[in-house]
Amino acid sequence: MTAPGFLFCRDPLRPGRTDPQFAPEAEVLRQTGARVVLVDHDALLAGDAEAAVERVPRASGAYRYRGWMVPAARYEALEQALAARGCALLTGATAYRTAHELPGWYDTFTGLTPHSVWRALLPGEPLPGPSVWAALASGLGPGPGIVKDFVKSRKHEWHEACFVPDLTDTDRLASVVGRFVELQGGFLAGGVVVRAYEPFVPGGEARVWWVDGEPVLVTAHPDTPGQVPAPCLDDVGEAVRRLRCSWVTTDMALREDGVWRVVEVGDGQVSGLPAADDGRDLFGALLGHGSA
């Protein structure tokens, strides 16, 4: 059976080359003999999945995607376009959405991650009034909270579009939600999530890479390069295996009371490595695993 290949985003300015962000990773894979094929991420986001995969040889087998984040609906279109060419994605659209969006993985990680509630909202949809967000957050009780969408937060705009000092402050909550949605614009993913805030100790987050339910690598989080905590993985491993997704990441941080918490879950295909990490260890572990 032909070994799975990898689909990398092409360089928008030099279509014959890999996007510079992922070029070192693609080169590492080529050195192992893995098949590397370029796809057009811009075309995919624009809704032309057929054009996005036109470089993929027909009937060339199964692939893993490796590149920039893709909205779940566009990922499904990618899967369909590849199927029309007689190819497949090892991570199907359902599994991608499960790991990529918080509502897909949250129930599996209940008790291991901050308490969260959410409301679907499409980009450009009229923003509900303050009472809607107050009712949504009421299930979290009093205290601080975090606003994000189904995939990402805007933690670099912490006070204006992320952190709410008291979730019972209806005006403040509505202000943060409104600013967050405004800044996300057309990139709003799925809707709005409100999470209970949990204080973590300094030292950065650990990004744990899992393949078929087994932890194959722990790296620094891209936002805290050079800091690689050593989280306890026993309970998290059980949850990852229940999720039944082949290649995922868990971002973990140590809460001030000494308990390790899952901050985010992600699909491994679109999870980033720390700067200057060329993926050699990651792909070595991935290719050495039975399902790679």
PDB file of C-alpha atoms in Angstrom:
ATOM      1  CA  MET A   1       0.000   0.000   0.000  1.00  0.00           C
ATOM      2  CA  THR A   2       1.284   3.467  -0.908  1.00  0.00           C
ATOM      3  CA  ALA A   3       2.390   5.491   2.110  1.00  0.00           C
ATOM      4  CA  PRO A   4       0.255   8.561   2.826  1.00  0.00           C
ATOM      5  CA  GLY A   5       1.426  11.851   1.347  1.00  0.00           C
ATOM      6  CA  PHE A   6       1.266  15.388   2.715  1.00  0.00           C
ATOM      7  CA  LEU A   7      -0.578  18.387   1.296  1.00  0.00           C
ATOM      8  CA  PHE A   8       1.212  21.666   2.028  1.00  0.00           C
ATOM      9  CA  CYS A   9       0.064  25.194   1.283  1.00  0.00           C
ATOM     10  CA  ARG A  10       1.814  26.733  -1.692  1.00  0.00           C
ATOM     11  CA  ASP A  11       3.561  30.098  -1.641  1.00  0.00           C
ATOM     12  CA  PRO A  12       0.974  32.644  -2.899  1.00  0.00           C
ATOM     13  CA  LEU A  13       3.740  34.630  -4.656  1.00  0.00           C
ATOM     14  CA  ARG A  14       5.670  31.644  -6.031  1.00  0.00           C
ATOM     15  CA  PRO A  15       3.082  28.931  -6.670  1.00  0.00           C
ATOM     16  CA  GLY A  16       5.677  26.256  -7.403  1.00  0.00           C
ATOM     17  CA  ARG A  17       7.120  26.523  -3.907  1.00  0.00           C
ATOM     18  CA  THR A  18       5.872  25.722  -0.418  1.00  0.00           C
ATOM     19  CA  ASP A  19       4.570  28.577   1.719  1.00  0.00           C
ATOM     20  CA  PRO A  20       7.642  29.895   3.570  1.00  0.00           C
ATOM     21  CA  GLN A  21       6.010  29.228   6.932  1.00  0.00           C
ATOM     22  CA  PHE A  22       5.939  25.493   6.198  1.00  0.00           C
ATOM     23  CA  ALA A  23       8.863  25.112   3.786  1.00  0.00           C
ATOM     24  CA  PRO A  24      11.265  23.668   6.408  1.00  0.00           C
ATOM     25  CA  GLU A  25       8.702  21.036   7.367  1.00  0.00           C
ATOM     26  CA  ALA A  26       8.082  20.089   3.738  1.00  0.00           C
ATOM     27  CA  GLU A  27      11.824  19.726   3.171  1.00  0.00           C
ATOM     28  CA  VAL A  28      12.162  17.436   6.199  1.00  0.00           C
ATOM     29  CA  LEU A  29       9.418  15.232   4.786  1.00  0.00           C
ATOM     30  CA  ARG A  30      10.964  15.154   1.318  1.00  0.00           C
ATOM     31  CA  GLN A  31      14.214  13.966   2.907  1.00  0.00           C
ATOM     32  CA  THR A  32      12.336  10.990   4.341  1.00  0.00           C
ATOM     33  CA  GLY A  33      10.972  10.128   0.906  1.00  0.00           C
ATOM     34  CA  ALA A  34       7.413  11.187   1.766  1.00  0.00           C
ATOM     35  CA  ARG A  35       5.239  12.554  -1.025  1.00  0.00           C
ATOM     36  CA  VAL A  36       4.705  16.313  -0.749  1.00  0.00           C
ATOM     37  CA  VAL A  37       2.084  18.010  -2.924  1.00  0.00           C
ATOM     38  CA  LEU A  38       1.144  21.688  -2.918  1.00  0.00           C
ATOM     39  CA  VAL A  39      -2.407  23.015  -2.617  1.00  0.00           C
ATOM     40  CA  ASP A  40      -3.729  26.542  -3.058  1.00  0.00           C
ATOM     41  CA  HIS A  41      -4.965  27.716   0.334  1.00  0.00           C
ATOM     42  CA  ASP A  42      -6.253  31.016  -1.068  1.00  0.00           C
ATOM     43  CA  ALA A  43      -8.389  29.220  -3.650  1.00  0.00           C
ATOM     44  CA  LEU A  44      -9.726  26.903  -0.973  1.00  0.00           C
ATOM     45  CA  LEU A  45     -10.764  29.813   1.253  1.00  0.00           C
ATOM     46  CA  ALA A  46     -12.334  31.524  -1.765  1.00  0.00           C
ATOM     47  CA  GLY A  47     -14.571  28.498  -2.315  1.00  0.00           C
ATOM     48  CA  ASP A  48     -12.802  26.943  -5.312  1.00  0.00           C
ATOM     49  CA  ALA A  49     -11.686  23.616  -3.887  1.00  0.00           C
ATOM     50  CA  GLU A  50     -11.228  22.104  -7.343  1.00  0.00           C
ATOM     51  CA  ALA A  51      -8.652  24.748  -8.246  1.00  0.00           C
ATOM     52  CA  ALA A  52      -7.033  24.337  -4.853  1.00  0.00           C
ATOM     53  CA  VAL A  53      -6.185  20.671  -5.527  1.00  0.00           C
ATOM     54  CA  GLU A  54      -5.399  20.822  -9.230  1.00  0.00           C
ATOM     55  CA  ARG A  55      -1.752  19.867  -8.578  1.00  0.00           C
ATOM     56  CA  VAL A  56      -2.721  16.689  -6.725  1.00  0.00           C
ATOM     57  CA  PRO A  57      -2.158  13.683  -9.011  1.00  0.00           C
ATOM     58  CA  ARG A  58      -5.301  11.690  -9.649  1.00  0.00           C
ATOM     59  CA  ALA A  59      -5.683   8.372  -7.816  1.00  0.00           C
ATOM     60  CA  SER A  60      -2.531   9.137  -5.821  1.00  0.00           C
ATOM     61  CA  GLY A  61      -3.803   7.764  -2.527  1.00  0.00           C
ATOM     62  CA  ALA A  62      -4.330   9.213   0.922  1.00  0.00           C
ATOM     63  CA  TYR A  63      -2.956  12.449   2.349  1.00  0.00           C
ATOM     64  CA  ARG A  64      -2.551  14.433   5.502  1.00  0.00           C
ATOM     65  CA  TYR A  65      -3.036  18.189   5.197  1.00  0.00           C
ATOM     66  CA  ARG A  66      -0.352  20.378   6.773  1.00  0.00           C
ATOM     67  CA  GLY A  67      -0.773  24.112   6.638  1.00  0.00           C
ATOM     68  CA  TRP A  68      -2.805  27.130   7.636  1.00  0.00           C
ATOM     69  CA  MET A  69      -6.106  26.702   9.427  1.00  0.00           C
ATOM     70  CA  VAL A  70      -9.091  25.928   7.221  1.00  0.00           C
ATOM     71  CA  PRO A  71     -12.716  26.613   8.229  1.00  0.00           C
ATOM     72  CA  ALA A  72     -14.559  23.341   8.771  1.00  0.00           C
ATOM     73  CA  ALA A  73     -16.866  23.875   5.779  1.00  0.00           C
ATOM     74  CA  ARG A  74     -13.894  24.561   3.479  1.00  0.00           C
ATOM     75  CA  TYR A  75     -12.135  21.471   4.813  1.00  0.00           C
ATOM     76  CA  GLU A  76     -15.176  19.414   3.861  1.00  0.00           C
ATOM     77  CA  ALA A  77     -14.989  20.908   0.367  1.00  0.00           C
ATOM     78  CA  LEU A  78     -11.303  19.941   0.245  1.00  0.00           C
ATOM     79  CA  GLU A  79     -12.205  16.370   1.149  1.00  0.00           C
ATOM     80  CA  GLN A  80     -14.840  16.263  -1.593  1.00  0.00           C
ATOM     81  CA  ALA A  81     -12.520  17.749  -4.218  1.00  0.00           C
ATOM     82  CA  LEU A  82      -9.853  15.173  -3.407  1.00  0.00           C
ATOM     83  CA  ALA A  83     -12.403  12.361  -3.567  1.00  0.00           C
ATOM     84  CA  ALA A  84     -13.365  13.538  -7.055  1.00  0.00           C
ATOM     85  CA  ARG A  85      -9.711  13.012  -8.026  1.00  0.00           C
ATOM     86  CA  GLY A  86      -9.652   9.532  -6.515  1.00  0.00           C
ATOM     87  CA  CYS A  87      -7.749  10.649  -3.416  1.00  0.00           C
ATOM     88  CA  ALA A  88      -8.579  10.873   0.281  1.00  0.00           C
ATOM     89  CA  LEU A  89      -7.770  12.672   3.506  1.00  0.00           C
ATOM     90  CA  LEU A  90      -6.687  10.505   6.436  1.00  0.00           C
ATOM     91  CA  THR A  91      -8.481  12.973   8.705  1.00  0.00           C
ATOM     92  CA  GLY A  92     -12.016  13.248   7.380  1.00  0.00           C
ATOM     93  CA  ALA A  93     -14.131  16.367   7.622  1.00  0.00           C
ATOM     94  CA  THR A  94     -16.120  15.131  10.631  1.00  0.00           C
ATOM     95  CA  ALA A  95     -12.975  14.309  12.603  1.00  0.00           C
ATOM     96  CA  TYR A  96     -11.412  17.629  11.615  1.00  0.00           C
ATOM     97  CA  ARG A  97     -14.390  19.608  12.914  1.00  0.00           C
ATOM     98  CA  THR A  98     -14.454  17.532  16.107  1.00  0.00           C
ATOM     99  CA  ALA A  99     -10.859  18.360  17.018  1.00  0.00           C
ATOM    100  CA  HIS A 100     -10.708  21.850  15.505  1.00  0.00           C
ATOM    101  CA  GLU A 101     -13.817  23.463  17.030  1.00  0.00           C
ATOM    102  CA  LEU A 102     -14.509  23.664  20.768  1.00  0.00           C
ATOM    103  CA  PRO A 103     -18.095  22.332  20.605  1.00  0.00           C
ATOM    104  CA  GLY A 104     -16.730  19.196  18.946  1.00  0.00           C
ATOM    105  CA  TRP A 105     -14.285  18.270  21.716  1.00  0.00           C
ATOM    106  CA  TYR A 106     -15.625  20.028  24.811  1.00  0.00           C
ATOM    107  CA  ASP A 107     -17.921  17.307  26.181  1.00  0.00           C
ATOM    108  CA  THR A 108     -15.143  14.722  25.900  1.00  0.00           C
ATOM    109  CA  PHE A 109     -12.843  16.917  28.012  1.00  0.00           C
ATOM    110  CA  THR A 110     -15.410  18.015  30.614  1.00  0.00           C
ATOM    111  CA  GLY A 111     -13.673  18.250  33.960  1.00  0.00           C
ATOM    112  CA  LEU A 112     -10.277  18.722  32.336  1.00  0.00           C
ATOM    113  CA  THR A 113     -10.868  22.135  30.743  1.00  0.00           C
ATOM    114  CA  PRO A 114     -12.484  25.406  31.894  1.00  0.00           C
ATOM    115  CA  HIS A 115     -16.287  25.440  32.012  1.00  0.00           C
ATOM    116  CA  SER A 116     -17.590  26.860  28.725  1.00  0.00           C
ATOM    117  CA  VAL A 117     -20.799  27.881  26.979  1.00  0.00           C
ATOM    118  CA  TRP A 118     -21.302  29.002  23.398  1.00  0.00           C
ATOM    119  CA  ARG A 119     -23.690  30.387  20.807  1.00  0.00           C
ATOM    120  CA  ALA A 120     -23.467  29.894  17.051  1.00  0.00           C
ATOM    121  CA  LEU A 121     -22.974  33.105  15.078  1.00  0.00           C
ATOM    122  CA  LEU A 122     -22.117  33.552  11.409  1.00  0.00           C
ATOM    123  CA  PRO A 123     -19.767  36.289  10.160  1.00  0.00           C
ATOM    124  CA  GLY A 124     -21.838  39.358   9.363  1.00  0.00           C
ATOM    125  CA  GLU A 125     -24.884  38.152  11.281  1.00  0.00           C
ATOM    126  CA  PRO A 126     -26.499  40.844  13.462  1.00  0.00           C
ATOM    127  CA  LEU A 127     -25.031  40.744  16.954  1.00  0.00           C
ATOM    128  CA  PRO A 128     -27.552  39.779  19.664  1.00  0.00           C
ATOM    129  CA  GLY A 129     -28.147  42.259  22.472  1.00  0.00           C
ATOM    130  CA  PRO A 130     -26.524  42.270  25.917  1.00  0.00           C
ATOM    131  CA  SER A 131     -29.303  40.207  27.525  1.00  0.00           C
ATOM    132  CA  VAL A 132     -28.511  37.260  25.242  1.00  0.00           C
ATOM    133  CA  TRP A 133     -24.868  37.170  26.325  1.00  0.00           C
ATOM    134  CA  ALA A 134     -25.824  37.657  29.965  1.00  0.00           C
ATOM    135  CA  ALA A 135     -28.180  34.685  29.774  1.00  0.00           C
ATOM    136  CA  LEU A 136     -25.528  32.597  28.038  1.00  0.00           C
ATOM    137  CA  ALA A 137     -22.874  33.383  30.661  1.00  0.00           C
ATOM    138  CA  SER A 138     -25.251  32.911  33.598  1.00  0.00           C
ATOM    139  CA  GLY A 139     -24.455  29.201  33.626  1.00  0.00           C
ATOM    140  CA  LEU A 140     -20.854  29.999  34.472  1.00  0.00           C
ATOM    141  CA  GLY A 141     -21.708  31.931  37.616  1.00  0.00           C
ATOM    142  CA  PRO A 142     -19.971  35.082  38.871  1.00  0.00           C
ATOM    143  CA  GLY A 143     -16.290  35.691  38.352  1.00  0.00           C
ATOM    144  CA  PRO A 144     -13.991  36.457  35.420  1.00  0.00           C
ATOM    145  CA  GLY A 145     -14.280  34.922  31.986  1.00  0.00           C
ATOM    146  CA  ILE A 146     -12.755  34.696  28.525  1.00  0.00           C
ATOM    147  CA  VAL A 147     -14.424  35.395  25.166  1.00  0.00           C
ATOM    148  CA  LYS A 148     -13.322  33.555  22.007  1.00  0.00           C
ATOM    149  CA  ASP A 149     -14.825  31.828  18.992  1.00  0.00           C
ATOM    150  CA  PHE A 150     -14.968  28.081  18.311  1.00  0.00           C
ATOM    151  CA  VAL A 151     -11.263  28.058  17.385  1.00  0.00           C
ATOM    152  CA  LYS A 152      -9.292  31.085  18.574  1.00  0.00           C
ATOM    153  CA  SER A 153      -9.231  33.947  21.027  1.00  0.00           C
ATOM    154  CA  ARG A 154      -7.818  37.437  20.670  1.00  0.00           C
ATOM    155  CA  LYS A 155      -5.644  37.278  23.772  1.00  0.00           C
ATOM    156  CA  HIS A 156      -3.309  39.916  22.370  1.00  0.00           C
ATOM    157  CA  GLU A 157      -6.234  42.362  22.724  1.00  0.00           C
ATOM    158  CA  TRP A 158      -6.751  41.062  26.233  1.00  0.00           C
ATOM    159  CA  HIS A 159      -8.746  43.838  27.853  1.00  0.00           C
ATOM    160  CA  GLU A 160     -10.811  44.982  24.887  1.00  0.00           C
ATOM    161  CA  ALA A 161     -11.672  41.694  23.151  1.00  0.00           C
ATOM    162  CA  CYS A 162     -10.894  38.760  25.427  1.00  0.00           C
ATOM    163  CA  PHE A 163     -11.035  39.136  29.213  1.00  0.00           C
ATOM    164  CA  VAL A 164     -14.181  39.968  31.212  1.00  0.00           C
ATOM    165  CA  PRO A 165     -13.381  40.766  34.878  1.00  0.00           C
ATOM    166  CA  ASP A 166     -16.875  39.793  36.048  1.00  0.00           C
ATOM    167  CA  LEU A 167     -19.302  37.839  33.883  1.00  0.00           C
ATOM    168  CA  THR A 168     -22.257  39.292  35.782  1.00  0.00           C
ATOM    169  CA  ASP A 169     -21.327  42.744  34.459  1.00  0.00           C
ATOM    170  CA  THR A 170     -23.695  42.637  31.485  1.00  0.00           C
ATOM    171  CA  ASP A 171     -22.456  45.814  29.821  1.00  0.00           C
ATOM    172  CA  ARG A 172     -18.809  44.817  30.056  1.00  0.00           C
ATOM    173  CA  LEU A 173     -19.518  41.319  28.757  1.00  0.00           C
ATOM    174  CA  ALA A 174     -21.477  42.680  25.800  1.00  0.00           C
ATOM    175  CA  SER A 175     -18.706  45.185  25.066  1.00  0.00           C
ATOM    176  CA  VAL A 176     -16.010  42.518  24.960  1.00  0.00           C
ATOM    177  CA  VAL A 177     -18.156  40.203  22.840  1.00  0.00           C
ATOM    178  CA  GLY A 178     -18.960  43.005  20.420  1.00  0.00           C
ATOM    179  CA  ARG A 179     -15.353  44.069  20.064  1.00  0.00           C
ATOM    180  CA  PHE A 180     -14.222  40.473  19.621  1.00  0.00           C
ATOM    181  CA  VAL A 181     -16.751  39.839  16.863  1.00  0.00           C
ATOM    182  CA  GLU A 182     -15.838  43.141  15.203  1.00  0.00           C
ATOM    183  CA  LEU A 183     -12.121  42.314  15.151  1.00  0.00           C
ATOM    184  CA  GLN A 184     -12.669  38.757  13.934  1.00  0.00           C
ATOM    185  CA  GLY A 185     -14.817  39.990  11.067  1.00  0.00           C
ATOM    186  CA  GLY A 186     -15.109  37.416   8.316  1.00  0.00           C
ATOM    187  CA  PHE A 187     -12.755  35.100  10.195  1.00  0.00           C
ATOM    188  CA  LEU A 188     -15.239  34.473  13.010  1.00  0.00           C
ATOM    189  CA  ALA A 189     -15.215  30.682  13.419  1.00  0.00           C
ATOM    190  CA  GLY A 190     -18.513  29.068  14.348  1.00  0.00           C
ATOM    191  CA  GLY A 191     -19.728  31.537  16.925  1.00  0.00           C
ATOM    192  CA  VAL A 192     -18.941  32.973  20.336  1.00  0.00           C
ATOM    193  CA  VAL A 193     -17.626  30.965  23.291  1.00  0.00           C
ATOM    194  CA  VAL A 194     -17.567  32.251  26.867  1.00  0.00           C
ATOM    195  CA  ARG A 195     -15.232  30.367  29.215  1.00  0.00           C
ATOM    196  CA  ALA A 196     -14.667  30.602  32.943  1.00  0.00           C
ATOM    197  CA  TYR A 197     -11.268  32.162  33.605  1.00  0.00           C
ATOM    198  CA  GLU A 198      -8.722  29.992  35.398  1.00  0.00           C
ATOM    199  CA  PRO A 199      -5.409  31.452  36.655  1.00  0.00           C
ATOM    200  CA  PHE A 200      -2.308  29.589  35.473  1.00  0.00           C
ATOM    201  CA  VAL A 201       1.213  29.750  36.859  1.00  0.00           C
ATOM    202  CA  PRO A 202       3.932  31.417  34.758  1.00  0.00           C
ATOM    203  CA  GLY A 203       6.029  29.111  32.622  1.00  0.00           C
ATOM    204  CA  GLY A 204       4.118  28.778  29.393  1.00  0.00           C
ATOM    205  CA  GLU A 205       1.887  26.136  27.875  1.00  0.00           C
ATOM    206  CA  ALA A 206       2.907  22.705  26.664  1.00  0.00           C
ATOM    207  CA  ARG A 207       1.619  21.494  23.306  1.00  0.00           C
ATOM    208  CA  VAL A 208       1.168  17.730  23.360  1.00  0.00           C
ATOM    209  CA  TRP A 209       0.976  15.933  20.009  1.00  0.00           C
ATOM    210  CA  TRP A 210      -1.119  12.748  19.904  1.00  0.00           C
ATOM    211  CA  VAL A 211      -1.347  10.077  17.213  1.00  0.00           C
ATOM    212  CA  ASP A 212      -4.066   7.455  17.563  1.00  0.00           C
ATOM    213  CA  GLY A 213      -4.476   8.321  21.224  1.00  0.00           C
ATOM    214  CA  GLU A 214      -0.791   8.103  22.124  1.00  0.00           C
ATOM    215  CA  PRO A 215       1.402  11.102  23.037  1.00  0.00           C
ATOM    216  CA  VAL A 216       4.266  11.141  20.547  1.00  0.00           C
ATOM    217  CA  LEU A 217       5.822  14.537  21.303  1.00  0.00           C
ATOM    218  CA  VAL A 218       5.633  17.498  23.701  1.00  0.00           C
ATOM    219  CA  THR A 219       6.736  20.895  22.394  1.00  0.00           C
ATOM    220  CA  ALA A 220       6.546  24.477  23.522  1.00  0.00           C
ATOM    221  CA  HIS A 221       3.452  26.396  22.532  1.00  0.00           C
ATOM    222  CA  PRO A 222       4.255  28.797  19.653  1.00  0.00           C
ATOM    223  CA  ASP A 223       3.356  31.738  21.907  1.00  0.00           C
ATOM    224  CA  THR A 224       5.871  30.663  24.581  1.00  0.00           C
ATOM    225  CA  PRO A 225       8.859  29.231  22.667  1.00  0.00           C
ATOM    226  CA  GLY A 226      11.652  27.866  24.785  1.00  0.00           C
ATOM    227  CA  GLN A 227       9.308  26.971  27.641  1.00  0.00           C
ATOM    228  CA  VAL A 228       8.307  23.308  27.665  1.00  0.00           C
ATOM    229  CA  PRO A 229       6.459  22.270  30.827  1.00  0.00           C
ATOM    230  CA  ALA A 230       6.024  18.561  31.566  1.00  0.00           C
ATOM    231  CA  PRO A 231       2.282  18.030  32.072  1.00  0.00           C
ATOM    232  CA  CYS A 232       0.634  14.984  33.619  1.00  0.00           C
ATOM    233  CA  LEU A 233      -1.117  13.178  30.757  1.00  0.00           C
ATOM    234  CA  ASP A 234      -2.973  10.259  32.348  1.00  0.00           C
ATOM    235  CA  ASP A 235      -6.525  11.665  32.396  1.00  0.00           C
ATOM    236  CA  VAL A 236      -5.951  13.647  29.215  1.00  0.00           C
ATOM    237  CA  GLY A 237      -4.848  10.533  27.358  1.00  0.00           C
ATOM    238  CA  GLU A 238      -8.102   8.815  28.241  1.00  0.00           C
ATOM    239  CA  ALA A 239     -10.060  11.777  26.885  1.00  0.00           C
ATOM    240  CA  VAL A 240      -8.007  11.923  23.681  1.00  0.00           C
ATOM    241  CA  ARG A 241      -8.686   8.247  23.054  1.00  0.00           C
ATOM    242  CA  ARG A 242     -12.415   8.796  23.595  1.00  0.00           C
ATOM    243  CA  LEU A 243     -12.303  11.609  21.028  1.00  0.00           C
ATOM    244  CA  ARG A 244     -11.272   9.051  18.389  1.00  0.00           C
ATOM    245  CA  CYS A 245      -9.375  11.485  16.152  1.00  0.00           C
ATOM    246  CA  SER A 246      -6.113  10.261  14.677  1.00  0.00           C
ATOM    247  CA  TRP A 247      -3.824  13.318  14.951  1.00  0.00           C
ATOM    248  CA  VAL A 248      -4.607  15.981  17.545  1.00  0.00           C
ATOM    249  CA  THR A 249      -2.926  18.402  19.922  1.00  0.00           C
ATOM    250  CA  THR A 250      -3.737  19.441  23.462  1.00  0.00           C
ATOM    251  CA  ASP A 251      -2.431  22.726  24.854  1.00  0.00           C
ATOM    252  CA  MET A 252      -1.927  22.348  28.595  1.00  0.00           C
ATOM    253  CA  ALA A 253      -1.142  24.722  31.443  1.00  0.00           C
ATOM    254  CA  LEU A 254      -0.646  24.359  35.183  1.00  0.00           C
ATOM    255  CA  ARG A 255      -3.364  26.026  37.235  1.00  0.00           C
ATOM    256  CA  GLU A 256      -2.335  27.888  40.375  1.00  0.00           C
ATOM    257  CA  ASP A 257      -3.717  25.086  42.555  1.00  0.00           C
ATOM    258  CA  GLY A 258      -1.309  22.600  40.953  1.00  0.00           C
ATOM    259  CA  VAL A 259      -3.777  20.922  38.574  1.00  0.00           C
ATOM    260  CA  TRP A 260      -2.900  20.486  34.889  1.00  0.00           C
ATOM    261  CA  ARG A 261      -5.652  21.787  32.601  1.00  0.00           C
ATOM    262  CA  VAL A 262      -6.423  21.474  28.907  1.00  0.00           C
ATOM    263  CA  VAL A 263      -6.579  24.981  27.484  1.00  0.00           C
ATOM    264  CA  GLU A 264      -7.344  23.991  23.899  1.00  0.00           C
ATOM    265  CA  VAL A 265      -7.647  20.922  21.676  1.00  0.00           C
ATOM    266  CA  GLY A 266      -6.679  21.160  18.020  1.00  0.00           C
ATOM    267  CA  ASP A 267      -6.353  19.154  14.835  1.00  0.00           C
ATOM    268  CA  GLY A 268      -2.689  18.262  14.422  1.00  0.00           C
ATOM    269  CA  GLN A 269      -2.688  19.188  10.744  1.00  0.00           C
ATOM    270  CA  VAL A 270      -3.181  22.873  11.517  1.00  0.00           C
ATOM    271  CA  SER A 271      -1.433  23.120  14.896  1.00  0.00           C
ATOM    272  CA  GLY A 272       1.727  25.198  14.834  1.00  0.00           C
ATOM    273  CA  LEU A 273       5.217  24.348  15.996  1.00  0.00           C
ATOM    274  CA  PRO A 274       7.455  26.808  17.848  1.00  0.00           C
ATOM    275  CA  ALA A 275       9.543  29.122  15.669  1.00  0.00           C
ATOM    276  CA  ALA A 276      12.677  27.489  14.237  1.00  0.00           C
ATOM    277  CA  ASP A 277      11.294  23.969  14.799  1.00  0.00           C
ATOM    278  CA  ASP A 278      11.448  22.267  11.402  1.00  0.00           C
ATOM    279  CA  GLY A 279       9.201  19.387  12.452  1.00  0.00           C
ATOM    280  CA  ARG A 280      11.920  16.734  12.330  1.00  0.00           C
ATOM    281  CA  ASP A 281      10.942  15.226  15.678  1.00  0.00           C
ATOM    282  CA  LEU A 282       7.242  15.575  14.996  1.00  0.00           C
ATOM    283  CA  PHE A 283       7.307  13.917  11.594  1.00  0.00           C
ATOM    284  CA  GLY A 284       9.737  11.295  12.791  1.00  0.00           C
ATOM    285  CA  ALA A 285       7.216  10.310  15.445  1.00  0.00           C
ATOM    286  CA  LEU A 286       4.267  10.593  13.048  1.00  0.00           C
ATOM    287  CA  LEU A 287       5.847   8.564  10.260  1.00  0.00           C
ATOM    288  CA  GLY A 288       7.063   6.000  12.748  1.00  0.00           C
ATOM    289  CA  HIS A 289       3.520   5.424  13.967  1.00  0.00           C
ATOM    290  CA  GLY A 290       1.345   2.768  12.411  1.00  0.00           C
ATOM    291  CA  SER A 291      -1.353   5.091  11.068  1.00  0.00           C
ATOM    292  CA  ALA A 292       0.948   7.746   9.588  1.00  0.00           C
TER     293      ALA A 292
END
